[in-house]
Coordinates of C-alpha atoms in Angstrom, one line a residue:
Chain A
M31 CA -43.1 9.2 -15.0
T32 CA -41.9 5.6 -14.4
R33 CA -43.1 4.5 -17.9
V34 CA -41.1 7.3 -19.5
A35 CA -38.1 6.4 -17.3
W36 CA -38.1 2.8 -18.5
L37 CA -38.5 4.0 -22.1
V38 CA -35.6 6.4 -21.9
A39 CA -33.3 4.0 -20.0
G40 CA -34.1 1.2 -22.5
K41 CA -33.3 3.6 -25.4
D42 CA -30.0 4.7 -23.9
L43 CA -28.9 1.2 -23.0
R44 CA -29.8 -0.1 -26.4
I45 CA -27.8 2.6 -28.1
E46 CA -24.9 1.8 -25.8
A47 CA -25.2 -1.9 -26.5
R48 CA -25.2 -1.3 -30.3
S49 CA -22.4 1.3 -30.4
R50 CA -20.2 -0.6 -28.0
V51 CA -18.5 2.6 -26.9
L52 CA -18.6 1.5 -23.3
L53 CA -16.9 -1.8 -24.1
W54 CA -14.2 -0.6 -26.5
Q55 CA -13.4 2.9 -25.4
V56 CA -14.6 3.7 -21.8
L57 CA -13.6 0.4 -20.1
P58 CA -10.1 0.3 -21.7
F59 CA -9.6 3.9 -20.6
G60 CA -10.5 2.9 -17.0
V61 CA -8.3 -0.1 -17.0
I62 CA -5.3 1.9 -18.4
A63 CA -5.9 4.7 -15.8
L64 CA -5.9 2.0 -13.1
L65 CA -2.7 0.5 -14.4
L66 CA -1.1 4.0 -14.6
S67 CA -2.1 4.6 -11.0
G68 CA -0.3 1.5 -10.0
L69 CA 2.8 2.5 -12.0
A70 CA 2.7 6.0 -10.4
L71 CA 2.7 4.4 -6.9
G72 CA 5.6 2.2 -7.9
P73 CA 6.0 -1.6 -7.2
T74 CA 6.5 -1.1 -3.5
H75 CA 3.4 1.0 -2.8
A76 CA 1.1 -0.4 -5.5
G77 CA 0.6 -3.5 -3.5
N78 CA -0.3 -1.4 -0.5
S79 CA -4.1 -1.9 -0.3
T80 CA -4.7 1.4 1.7
A81 CA -4.4 3.3 -1.5
G82 CA -6.7 1.0 -3.4
P83 CA -10.1 2.5 -2.5
G84 CA -9.0 6.1 -3.2
L85 CA -7.5 5.2 -6.6
F86 CA -10.5 3.1 -7.5
Y87 CA -12.8 6.1 -6.9
L88 CA -10.5 8.5 -8.6
V89 CA -10.4 6.4 -11.8
T90 CA -14.1 5.8 -11.6
L91 CA -14.7 9.5 -11.4
F92 CA -12.7 10.2 -14.6
V93 CA -14.5 7.4 -16.4
A94 CA -17.9 8.7 -15.1
L95 CA -17.1 12.1 -16.6
L96 CA -16.7 10.5 -20.1
M97 CA -19.9 8.5 -19.6
I98 CA -21.9 11.6 -18.4
N99 CA -20.8 13.5 -21.5
R100 CA -21.7 10.6 -23.7
S101 CA -25.1 10.1 -22.0
Q102 CA -26.0 13.8 -22.7
A103 CA -24.6 13.8 -26.2
L104 CA -27.2 11.1 -27.1
E105 CA -29.8 13.8 -26.6
N106 CA -28.0 16.2 -29.0
A107 CA -28.7 14.1 -32.1
P108 CA -30.7 16.2 -34.5
G109 CA -34.4 16.2 -33.6
T110 CA -34.1 14.3 -30.3
R111 CA -34.9 17.2 -28.0
A112 CA -37.6 18.4 -30.3
S113 CA -39.2 14.9 -30.4
V114 CA -39.1 14.8 -26.5
A115 CA -40.8 18.1 -26.4
T116 CA -43.4 17.3 -29.1
L117 CA -44.3 13.9 -27.5
G118 CA -44.8 15.7 -24.2
L119 CA -42.6 13.3 -22.3
D120 CA -42.4 14.0 -18.6
P121 CA -38.9 15.6 -18.0
A122 CA -38.8 13.9 -14.6
G123 CA -39.2 10.6 -16.3
V124 CA -36.5 11.5 -18.9
F125 CA -34.1 12.4 -16.0
L126 CA -34.8 9.2 -14.2
G127 CA -34.4 7.1 -17.3
K128 CA -31.1 8.7 -18.2
A129 CA -29.8 8.4 -14.6
L130 CA -30.9 4.8 -14.5
A131 CA -29.1 3.9 -17.8
L132 CA -26.0 5.8 -16.5
T133 CA -26.2 3.9 -13.2
V134 CA -26.2 0.5 -15.1
E135 CA -23.3 1.6 -17.2
L136 CA -21.4 2.8 -14.2
W137 CA -22.1 -0.4 -12.3
I138 CA -20.6 -2.5 -15.2
T139 CA -17.5 -0.2 -15.3
G140 CA -17.3 -0.2 -11.5
L141 CA -17.3 -4.0 -11.3
V142 CA -14.5 -4.3 -13.9
L143 CA -12.5 -1.6 -12.1
L144 CA -13.0 -3.3 -8.7
G145 CA -11.7 -6.5 -10.2
G146 CA -8.8 -4.5 -11.6
S147 CA -8.0 -3.0 -8.2
V148 CA -8.0 -6.4 -6.6
L149 CA -5.5 -7.6 -9.2
V150 CA -3.3 -4.6 -9.6
L151 CA -3.5 -2.8 -6.3
H152 CA -3.9 -6.0 -4.2
T153 CA -7.0 -4.8 -2.3
S154 CA -8.6 -7.7 -0.4
L155 CA -11.1 -9.7 -2.3
I156 CA -13.3 -10.4 0.7
G157 CA -13.2 -6.7 1.8
T158 CA -14.1 -5.6 -1.8
V159 CA -17.1 -8.0 -1.7
H160 CA -18.2 -6.4 1.6
A161 CA -17.8 -2.9 0.1
L162 CA -19.8 -3.8 -3.0
P163 CA -23.2 -2.6 -1.8
S164 CA -21.8 0.8 -0.8
V165 CA -19.9 1.1 -4.1
L166 CA -23.1 0.4 -6.1
V167 CA -25.1 3.1 -4.1
T168 CA -22.2 5.6 -4.5
L169 CA -22.1 5.0 -8.3
A170 CA -25.9 5.4 -8.5
A171 CA -25.5 8.7 -6.6
L172 CA -22.8 9.7 -9.1
A173 CA -25.1 8.9 -12.0
A174 CA -28.0 11.0 -10.6
A175 CA -25.7 14.0 -9.9
G176 CA -23.9 13.5 -13.2
T177 CA -27.2 13.4 -15.2
L178 CA -28.3 16.7 -13.6
Y179 CA -25.0 18.5 -14.0
G180 CA -24.5 17.0 -17.5
A181 CA -27.7 18.6 -18.7
L182 CA -26.4 22.0 -17.6
T183 CA -23.4 21.8 -19.8
Q184 CA -25.0 20.6 -23.1
G185 CA -25.4 22.9 -26.1
G186 CA -22.9 25.5 -24.9
D187 CA -19.2 25.9 -25.7
G188 CA -16.9 23.0 -24.7
P189 CA -19.3 20.8 -22.7
A190 CA -16.5 18.2 -22.2
T191 CA -14.3 20.7 -20.5
L192 CA -17.0 22.5 -18.6
L193 CA -18.4 19.3 -17.1
P194 CA -15.5 18.6 -14.7
V195 CA -15.5 22.2 -13.5
L196 CA -19.2 21.9 -12.5
T197 CA -19.2 18.4 -11.3
L198 CA -16.0 17.7 -9.5
P199 CA -16.7 20.0 -6.5
A200 CA -20.2 18.4 -6.2
F201 CA -18.6 14.9 -6.5
A202 CA -16.0 15.6 -3.8
P203 CA -18.3 14.6 -0.9
L204 CA -19.3 11.4 -2.8
L205 CA -15.7 10.6 -3.5
I206 CA -14.8 11.0 0.2
A207 CA -17.8 9.0 1.4
G208 CA -17.3 6.3 -1.1
E209 CA -13.6 6.0 -0.3
R210 CA -14.1 5.9 3.4
S211 CA -16.9 3.3 3.3
Y212 CA -14.7 1.1 1.0
S213 CA -11.7 1.6 3.4
A214 CA -14.0 0.8 6.3
A215 CA -15.1 -2.4 4.6
L216 CA -11.4 -3.3 4.0
H217 CA -9.9 -2.3 7.3
G218 CA -12.8 -2.0 9.7
G219 CA -14.3 1.2 11.0
A220 CA -17.6 3.2 11.1
L221 CA -19.2 2.0 7.8
W222 CA -22.8 3.1 8.4
E223 CA -22.1 6.9 8.7
W224 CA -20.6 6.9 5.2
W225 CA -23.5 4.8 4.0
V226 CA -25.9 7.5 5.2
I227 CA -24.0 10.2 3.2
V228 CA -24.2 8.3 -0.1
V229 CA -27.8 7.3 0.4
V230 CA -28.7 10.9 1.3
A231 CA -26.8 12.1 -1.8
L232 CA -28.6 9.6 -4.0
V233 CA -32.0 10.6 -2.7
A234 CA -31.3 14.3 -2.8
Y235 CA -29.9 14.4 -6.3
T236 CA -32.7 12.2 -7.6
A237 CA -35.3 14.5 -5.9
V238 CA -33.7 17.7 -7.2
G239 CA -33.3 16.2 -10.7
I240 CA -37.0 15.3 -10.8
L241 CA -37.8 18.8 -9.8
L242 CA -35.4 20.8 -12.0
Y243 CA -34.7 18.7 -15.1
G244 CA -37.7 20.1 -16.8
V245 CA -36.4 23.7 -16.3
L246 CA -33.1 22.7 -18.0
E247 CA -34.8 20.9 -20.8
E248 CA -36.8 24.0 -21.6
S249 CA -33.6 25.1 -23.2
Chain B
M11 CA -76.7 2.7 -39.5
V12 CA -75.2 4.0 -36.3
D13 CA -74.9 7.8 -36.0
L14 CA -71.3 8.0 -34.8
E15 CA -71.5 11.7 -34.1
A16 CA -74.6 11.2 -31.9
S17 CA -73.1 8.3 -30.0
A18 CA -69.6 9.8 -29.5
P19 CA -69.2 11.9 -26.4
L20 CA -68.7 15.4 -27.7
S21 CA -68.4 17.2 -24.4
P22 CA -65.0 18.7 -23.8
I23 CA -62.6 16.4 -22.0
D24 CA -60.9 17.8 -18.9
P25 CA -57.2 18.3 -19.6
P26 CA -54.9 16.2 -17.4
A27 CA -54.2 17.9 -14.1
A28 CA -50.6 18.6 -15.0
K29 CA -50.3 21.7 -12.9
S30 CA -51.6 20.1 -9.7
R31 CA -49.5 17.0 -10.4
S32 CA -46.5 19.2 -10.8
S33 CA -47.1 21.2 -7.6
R34 CA -47.8 17.9 -5.7
R35 CA -44.5 16.6 -7.0
S36 CA -42.7 19.8 -6.0
I37 CA -44.1 19.6 -2.5
G38 CA -43.1 15.9 -2.3
V39 CA -39.6 16.7 -3.3
I40 CA -39.3 19.5 -0.9
L41 CA -40.6 17.3 1.9
V42 CA -38.0 14.6 1.0
L43 CA -35.2 17.2 1.1
I44 CA -36.4 18.5 4.5
A45 CA -36.5 14.9 5.8
L46 CA -32.9 14.4 4.6
V47 CA -31.7 17.5 6.3
V48 CA -33.4 16.3 9.6
L49 CA -31.8 12.9 9.1
L50 CA -28.3 14.5 8.6
L51 CA -28.8 16.7 11.7
S52 CA -29.8 13.8 13.9
Q53 CA -27.6 13.2 16.8
G54 CA -24.2 11.7 16.3
L55 CA -24.3 11.5 12.6
L56 CA -21.2 12.3 10.5
S57 CA -18.9 12.3 13.5
S58 CA -16.2 11.0 11.1
L59 CA -15.9 14.5 9.7
N60 CA -14.5 15.7 13.0
Y61 CA -11.1 17.2 12.6
F62 CA -9.7 15.7 15.8
E63 CA -10.3 13.3 18.7
T64 CA -10.5 14.7 22.2
V65 CA -8.2 13.3 24.9
D66 CA -11.2 11.5 26.4
Q67 CA -12.2 9.9 23.1
A68 CA -8.7 9.0 22.2
L69 CA -8.0 7.3 25.6
A70 CA -11.3 5.4 25.4
Q71 CA -10.4 4.1 21.9
R72 CA -6.7 3.6 22.6
G73 CA -6.9 -0.1 22.1
S74 CA -8.3 0.1 18.6
L75 CA -6.3 3.2 17.7
G76 CA -2.9 1.6 18.4
T77 CA -0.1 3.6 16.9
K78 CA -2.3 5.0 14.1
V79 CA -1.7 8.7 13.3
L80 CA -4.5 11.0 14.6
R81 CA -5.2 14.6 15.6
L82 CA -5.5 14.8 19.4
E83 CA -7.2 17.8 21.1
G84 CA -6.8 18.8 24.7
V85 CA -5.9 21.7 27.0
V86 CA -2.3 22.3 27.9
E87 CA -1.9 21.7 31.6
P88 CA -0.2 24.6 33.4
G89 CA 3.3 24.0 34.6
T90 CA 4.0 21.0 32.4
I91 CA 5.5 22.8 29.4
V92 CA 9.1 21.9 28.8
R93 CA 10.8 23.5 25.7
T94 CA 13.2 21.1 24.0
N95 CA 15.7 21.5 21.1
A96 CA 13.3 19.4 19.0
G97 CA 10.1 21.1 20.1
A98 CA 8.1 20.9 23.3
A99 CA 6.9 18.3 25.9
F100 CA 3.7 19.0 27.9
T101 CA 0.6 17.3 29.3
L102 CA -2.8 17.5 27.7
T103 CA -5.9 17.2 29.8
G104 CA -9.4 16.3 28.8
S105 CA -12.5 16.7 30.8
G106 CA -12.3 14.9 34.2
D107 CA -9.0 13.3 35.1
H108 CA -7.7 12.2 31.8
H109 CA -4.2 13.1 30.9
V110 CA -1.9 12.4 27.9
F111 CA 1.8 13.1 27.9
V112 CA 2.9 14.7 24.7
T113 CA 6.4 15.0 23.2
A114 CA 6.1 17.1 20.0
H115 CA 8.7 17.9 17.4
G116 CA 8.8 21.2 15.5
S117 CA 8.4 24.7 16.8
P118 CA 5.1 25.4 18.5
P119 CA 2.8 28.3 17.2
Q120 CA 3.1 31.8 18.5
L121 CA 0.1 31.4 20.8
F122 CA 1.1 28.1 22.3
Q123 CA 0.9 28.5 26.1
A124 CA -0.6 26.9 29.3
N125 CA -4.4 26.6 29.5
I126 CA -4.9 26.9 25.8
P127 CA -6.6 24.2 23.7
V128 CA -4.3 22.6 21.1
V129 CA -4.5 19.9 18.5
V130 CA -1.4 17.7 18.1
V131 CA -0.9 15.5 15.1
G132 CA 0.8 12.3 16.0
H133 CA 0.3 8.8 17.5
F134 CA 0.3 6.9 20.8
V135 CA 3.5 5.0 21.6
S136 CA 1.5 1.8 22.0
S137 CA -2.2 0.7 22.4
T138 CA -1.9 0.8 26.2
S139 CA 0.3 3.9 26.6
A140 CA -0.8 7.5 27.5
Y141 CA 2.4 8.8 25.8
F142 CA 1.8 10.6 22.5
V143 CA 4.5 11.5 20.0
G144 CA 3.5 14.5 17.9
S145 CA 4.9 15.9 14.7
Q146 CA 2.9 19.2 14.7
I147 CA 1.1 21.4 17.2
M148 CA -1.8 23.6 16.3
V149 CA -3.5 26.0 18.6
K150 CA -7.3 25.9 18.7
H151 CA -8.2 29.2 20.1
T152 CA -11.7 29.9 21.4
S153 CA -14.3 32.2 19.9
S154 CA -14.1 34.6 23.0
Y155 CA -12.3 37.9 22.5
I156 CA -11.5 39.8 25.7
A157 CA -9.5 43.0 26.0
A158 CA -5.9 42.7 27.4
H159 CA -6.4 45.9 29.4
P160 CA -9.6 45.4 31.5
N161 CA -9.9 49.0 32.5
R162 CA -10.3 50.2 28.9
V163 CA -13.3 48.1 28.0
R164 CA -16.6 47.1 29.4
A165 CA -18.6 44.0 28.6
P166 CA -22.1 44.4 27.0
N167 CA -23.7 43.7 30.4
G168 CA -21.9 46.7 31.8
T169 CA -19.3 44.8 33.9
S170 CA -15.6 45.5 33.6
R171 CA -13.6 42.6 32.4
Chain C
M22 CA -35.3 59.5 -1.8
I23 CA -33.9 56.5 -3.7
K24 CA -31.6 58.8 -5.8
L25 CA -30.4 60.4 -2.6
S26 CA -29.6 57.0 -1.0
Q27 CA -27.8 55.9 -4.1
R28 CA -25.7 59.0 -4.0
L29 CA -24.9 58.6 -0.4
L30 CA -24.1 54.9 -0.7
G31 CA -20.5 55.5 -1.8
P32 CA -19.6 58.1 0.8
V33 CA -21.3 56.2 3.6
T34 CA -19.4 53.0 2.6
L35 CA -16.1 54.9 2.6
V36 CA -16.7 56.5 6.0
S37 CA -17.8 53.3 7.7
L38 CA -14.8 51.4 6.3
A39 CA -12.4 54.2 7.2
L40 CA -13.9 54.3 10.8
T41 CA -13.6 50.5 11.0
F42 CA -9.9 50.6 10.1
W43 CA -9.2 53.5 12.4
L44 CA -11.0 51.9 15.4
G45 CA -9.6 48.5 14.6
L46 CA -6.0 49.6 14.2
W47 CA -5.6 52.4 16.7
V48 CA -8.5 52.6 19.2
T49 CA -9.5 49.1 20.2
P50 CA -7.4 47.2 22.8
P51 CA -5.4 44.0 22.0
D52 CA -6.9 40.7 23.0
V53 CA -5.8 39.0 26.2
V54 CA -4.7 35.8 24.3
Q55 CA -4.2 36.9 20.7
G56 CA -2.7 40.3 21.3
D57 CA -2.7 42.5 18.2
L58 CA -3.6 39.5 16.0
V59 CA -7.2 40.1 17.1
R60 CA -7.3 43.1 14.8
L61 CA -8.1 40.7 11.9
L62 CA -11.4 40.2 13.7
Y63 CA -12.6 43.5 12.2
V64 CA -11.9 42.4 8.7
H65 CA -12.1 38.6 8.3
P66 CA -15.6 37.9 9.8
P67 CA -17.2 40.8 7.9
I68 CA -15.7 39.7 4.6
A69 CA -16.8 36.1 5.2
W70 CA -20.3 37.5 6.1
V71 CA -20.5 39.3 2.7
A72 CA -19.0 36.3 0.8
L73 CA -21.3 33.6 2.2
Y74 CA -24.6 35.3 3.1
V75 CA -24.9 38.7 1.5
S76 CA -23.4 38.2 -2.0
F77 CA -24.1 34.4 -2.4
G78 CA -27.5 34.9 -0.8
T79 CA -28.3 37.7 -3.2
A80 CA -27.2 35.6 -6.2
T81 CA -29.3 32.6 -4.9
I82 CA -32.5 34.7 -4.3
A83 CA -32.1 36.5 -7.6
S84 CA -31.7 33.1 -9.3
C85 CA -34.9 31.8 -7.6
L86 CA -36.8 34.9 -8.7
Y87 CA -35.6 34.4 -12.2
L88 CA -36.6 30.8 -12.3
W89 CA -40.0 31.6 -10.8
P90 CA -42.2 32.4 -13.9
R91 CA -44.1 35.2 -12.2
T92 CA -40.9 37.1 -11.3
R93 CA -38.8 36.2 -14.3
S94 CA -36.9 39.2 -15.7
D95 CA -33.4 40.0 -17.1
V96 CA -32.9 42.2 -14.1
M97 CA -32.9 39.2 -11.8
D98 CA -30.5 37.3 -14.0
R99 CA -28.1 40.3 -14.1
V100 CA -28.3 40.7 -10.4
A101 CA -27.5 37.0 -9.8
Y102 CA -24.5 37.2 -12.1
C103 CA -23.1 40.4 -10.7
A104 CA -23.6 39.2 -7.1
M105 CA -21.9 35.9 -7.9
E106 CA -18.9 37.7 -9.5
I107 CA -18.5 39.8 -6.4
S108 CA -19.0 36.7 -4.2
V109 CA -15.9 35.1 -5.9
V110 CA -13.8 38.1 -4.9
F111 CA -15.1 38.0 -1.3
I112 CA -14.7 34.2 -0.9
A113 CA -11.1 34.6 -2.1
L114 CA -10.5 37.4 0.4
T115 CA -12.2 35.2 3.1
L116 CA -9.7 32.4 2.4
I117 CA -6.7 34.8 2.2
T118 CA -7.5 36.7 5.4
G119 CA -8.3 33.5 7.2
S120 CA -5.0 32.0 6.2
I121 CA -3.1 35.2 7.3
W122 CA -4.9 34.9 10.7
G123 CA -4.5 31.1 10.9
R124 CA -0.7 31.0 10.4
P125 CA 0.3 32.8 13.6
T126 CA -2.7 31.6 15.7
W127 CA -3.2 28.0 14.7
G128 CA 0.4 27.6 13.4
V129 CA -0.7 26.5 9.9
W130 CA -1.9 28.4 6.8
W131 CA -4.5 25.8 6.0
A132 CA -6.3 22.9 7.7
W133 CA -8.6 20.4 6.1
D134 CA -11.4 20.9 8.7
A135 CA -15.0 21.1 7.8
R136 CA -15.3 24.9 7.8
L137 CA -12.3 25.6 5.6
T138 CA -12.9 22.8 3.2
S139 CA -16.6 23.6 2.6
T140 CA -15.7 27.3 2.1
A141 CA -13.1 26.4 -0.5
I142 CA -15.6 24.2 -2.3
L143 CA -18.1 27.1 -2.3
G144 CA -15.4 29.2 -4.0
V145 CA -14.9 26.5 -6.7
F146 CA -18.6 26.4 -7.2
A147 CA -18.8 30.2 -7.6
L148 CA -16.0 30.0 -10.2
A149 CA -17.8 27.1 -12.0
Y150 CA -20.9 29.3 -12.1
L151 CA -18.9 32.0 -14.0
A152 CA -17.5 29.3 -16.3
L153 CA -21.0 28.1 -17.0
R154 CA -22.2 31.6 -17.9
R155 CA -19.4 32.0 -20.4
A156 CA -20.2 28.7 -22.1
N157 CA -23.7 29.8 -23.3
D158 CA -24.4 32.6 -25.7
D159 CA -28.2 32.4 -25.7
P160 CA -29.3 34.7 -22.9
A161 CA -32.4 32.7 -21.9
V162 CA -30.5 29.4 -21.8
R163 CA -27.6 30.9 -19.9
A164 CA -29.9 32.5 -17.3
R165 CA -31.9 29.3 -16.8
R166 CA -28.9 27.0 -16.4
S167 CA -26.9 29.3 -14.2
G168 CA -30.0 29.9 -12.1
V169 CA -30.4 26.2 -11.5
F170 CA -26.7 25.8 -10.8
A171 CA -26.7 28.7 -8.3
I172 CA -29.6 27.0 -6.4
L173 CA -27.8 23.6 -6.4
T174 CA -24.6 25.2 -5.0
A175 CA -26.4 27.3 -2.3
I176 CA -26.9 24.1 -0.2
N177 CA -23.3 24.5 0.7
V178 CA -23.9 27.8 2.6
P179 CA -25.9 26.3 5.6
I180 CA -23.3 23.5 5.7
I181 CA -20.5 26.1 6.1
H182 CA -22.5 28.0 8.7
F183 CA -23.3 25.0 10.9
S184 CA -20.0 23.2 10.3
V185 CA -18.5 24.5 13.5
Q186 CA -21.5 23.3 15.4
W187 CA -22.0 19.9 13.7
W188 CA -18.4 18.8 13.7
K189 CA -15.3 19.4 15.8
T190 CA -13.2 21.8 13.7
L191 CA -9.9 23.7 14.2
H192 CA -11.8 26.9 13.2
Q193 CA -13.4 28.5 16.2
G194 CA -17.1 28.6 16.7
A195 CA -19.3 31.6 16.2
S196 CA -18.6 34.7 18.2
V197 CA -21.8 36.7 17.4
L198 CA -24.4 34.4 15.8
T199 CA -24.0 31.8 18.5
S200 CA -26.5 29.0 19.1
N201 CA -27.3 30.2 22.6
G202 CA -27.5 33.9 21.7
T203 CA -24.5 35.0 23.8
L204 CA -21.9 37.5 22.6
N205 CA -18.3 36.4 22.9
V206 CA -16.7 39.7 21.9
H207 CA -16.4 42.4 24.4
G208 CA -16.9 46.2 24.4
S209 CA -15.3 48.3 21.7
M210 CA -14.1 45.2 20.0
L211 CA -17.7 44.2 19.4
W212 CA -18.9 47.5 18.1
T213 CA -15.9 47.9 15.8
M214 CA -16.6 44.4 14.4
L215 CA -20.3 45.3 13.8
L216 CA -19.2 48.5 12.1
G217 CA -17.0 46.3 9.9
F218 CA -20.1 44.2 9.0
I219 CA -22.0 47.3 8.0
G220 CA -19.1 48.8 6.1
F221 CA -18.4 45.7 4.0
T222 CA -22.1 45.0 3.4
L223 CA -22.4 48.6 2.0
L224 CA -19.3 48.0 0.0
F225 CA -21.0 44.9 -1.6
F226 CA -24.1 46.9 -2.5
W227 CA -21.9 49.7 -3.9
L228 CA -19.9 47.3 -6.0
L229 CA -23.2 45.5 -7.1
R230 CA -24.7 48.8 -8.3
Y231 CA -21.7 49.7 -10.5
R232 CA -21.2 46.1 -11.7
Y233 CA -24.9 46.0 -12.6
R234 CA -24.7 49.2 -14.6
L235 CA -21.7 47.9 -16.4
E236 CA -23.6 44.7 -17.3
V237 CA -26.5 46.7 -18.7
K238 CA -24.1 48.7 -20.8
R239 CA -22.4 45.5 -22.0
D240 CA -25.7 44.0 -23.0
F241 CA -26.6 47.2 -24.8
V242 CA -23.3 47.2 -26.7
V243 CA -23.8 43.5 -27.7
A244 CA -27.3 44.1 -28.9
T245 CA -26.3 47.3 -30.8
T246 CA -23.4 45.5 -32.4
V247 CA -25.7 42.7 -33.6
D248 CA -28.3 45.1 -34.9
E249 CA -25.6 47.1 -36.7
A250 CA -24.2 43.9 -38.3
L251 CA -27.6 42.9 -39.4
A252 CA -28.3 46.3 -40.9
L253 CA -25.0 46.2 -42.7
R254 CA -25.8 42.7 -44.2
R255 CA -29.2 44.0 -45.3
R256 CA -27.5 47.0 -47.1
E257 CA -25.0 44.7 -48.7
G258 CA -27.8 42.5 -50.0
V259 CA -29.6 45.5 -51.6

């Protein structure tokens, strides 16, 4: 399972590195969305750091939707699914590999957007550094959940529009937990409770993905 | 010359135990999920999802709460309700001898009365004060339903209520 | 026997619901605190019971049975779909009747407490399930994916149920299925509410039966249309 996971993760990341879609399309979209959030708040409120964590996660969520769709679209290339089936690759390994690659991509995006929110939304740099571990775990949980839900939408009509409908209700607890832990790191408060939620979500989605991804790939 | 066919093991090889591995994995995953549920249910976890702070909790944390907006829950003390043009003023009690003096703006709900639990949205005047300024009153009624005319109904244990 | 019970399902549902409304509106007494507002007790909890446990539960169990290779059949898939569709209606009714009750009692139509929010999220999940089904034309793929999605979303049901025990909520705690087994509803109010539970549960099964039959007919029409189109193409080819 782990060997297949490394294989698939490596494949996805190599494709991403060569196509540069993350660099030239997804990241600019995230930065533009962050700037627009600042503009929507206006000059007086944009500098108010209490809005920073929420806006950061909202923008990250929209960016994540693009990345999940892209991650699953890689499997839609002619012959890919058939090759996976013929080679007898462990579906759990495929799931872990795709989730791992998506996690790395989300971490890169997240770091850029965190920097952006420090600059644009004036969130405290030290507080953001304190929030970094919880942000990374939350993004990993988003990647695990996104890989699972992303597989549900592929092959049907309008996967890009169906994905938000399926995932956003599932992402809501992660969004809340991530935002609260980030806010707690910035302003003080009960950090560990929100940590528990994101860690539990990460483990639960990974476990369910390992169990059910094979059922989805039968399609 | 080596006879390859004779030296090669020709007995059938056991196929990999995919099924037992799969069922072991399923059991493992289910155990992990059960462990997570137990973890989440463990005492005191996720208290941040509470909709309100009780009078006792709010008074205990008054120093750190300061003038932050919160939802405060307590029971309306009988004889303390004063209706004002802006809303109502009353005293909320917690368990024990804790009291908070509330001045709330806006019309209280239909069920607002003495001895009923309420949730007030608002803030303390200062980090040392027991005065609370509210912008909204919500009634938190209990899950008990008792007939208004005791003679017309009997409780399940046969006693008249 | 089965045919007789199927025939009786409609009339028994109608009678039990009519009795519930008659007892709830005219016979039972007002509540000591809530007055006549308590009459929503005979409608809101039974509807929520059907929405969360009966219909969503049926959809989840049928989805599990479909995904389990030994019990896999189109019947299970259809039952899951039809039950989920009915669940959407009942979740919407739960939220609507809850709001109508909440406004005069709490003073607000809506509160972001754990019970209300998790119920609303379940409603969105149920709608997403229907969207997922419409996105796939291949019946096997559709059934498998929607089955997995139903199981993933079912985790929300115990969260909704225990939310009033785990967290402090504006929504009141349980009146019947309490953690210590006590009943908090008295006398005729209790029996009327329980009759409401029976009536709305029967209504669910009655709706499920007719919705299922409609789905079978729809599948038949789709299959026949495809067969006819194929036959036409073959004739054109000759």
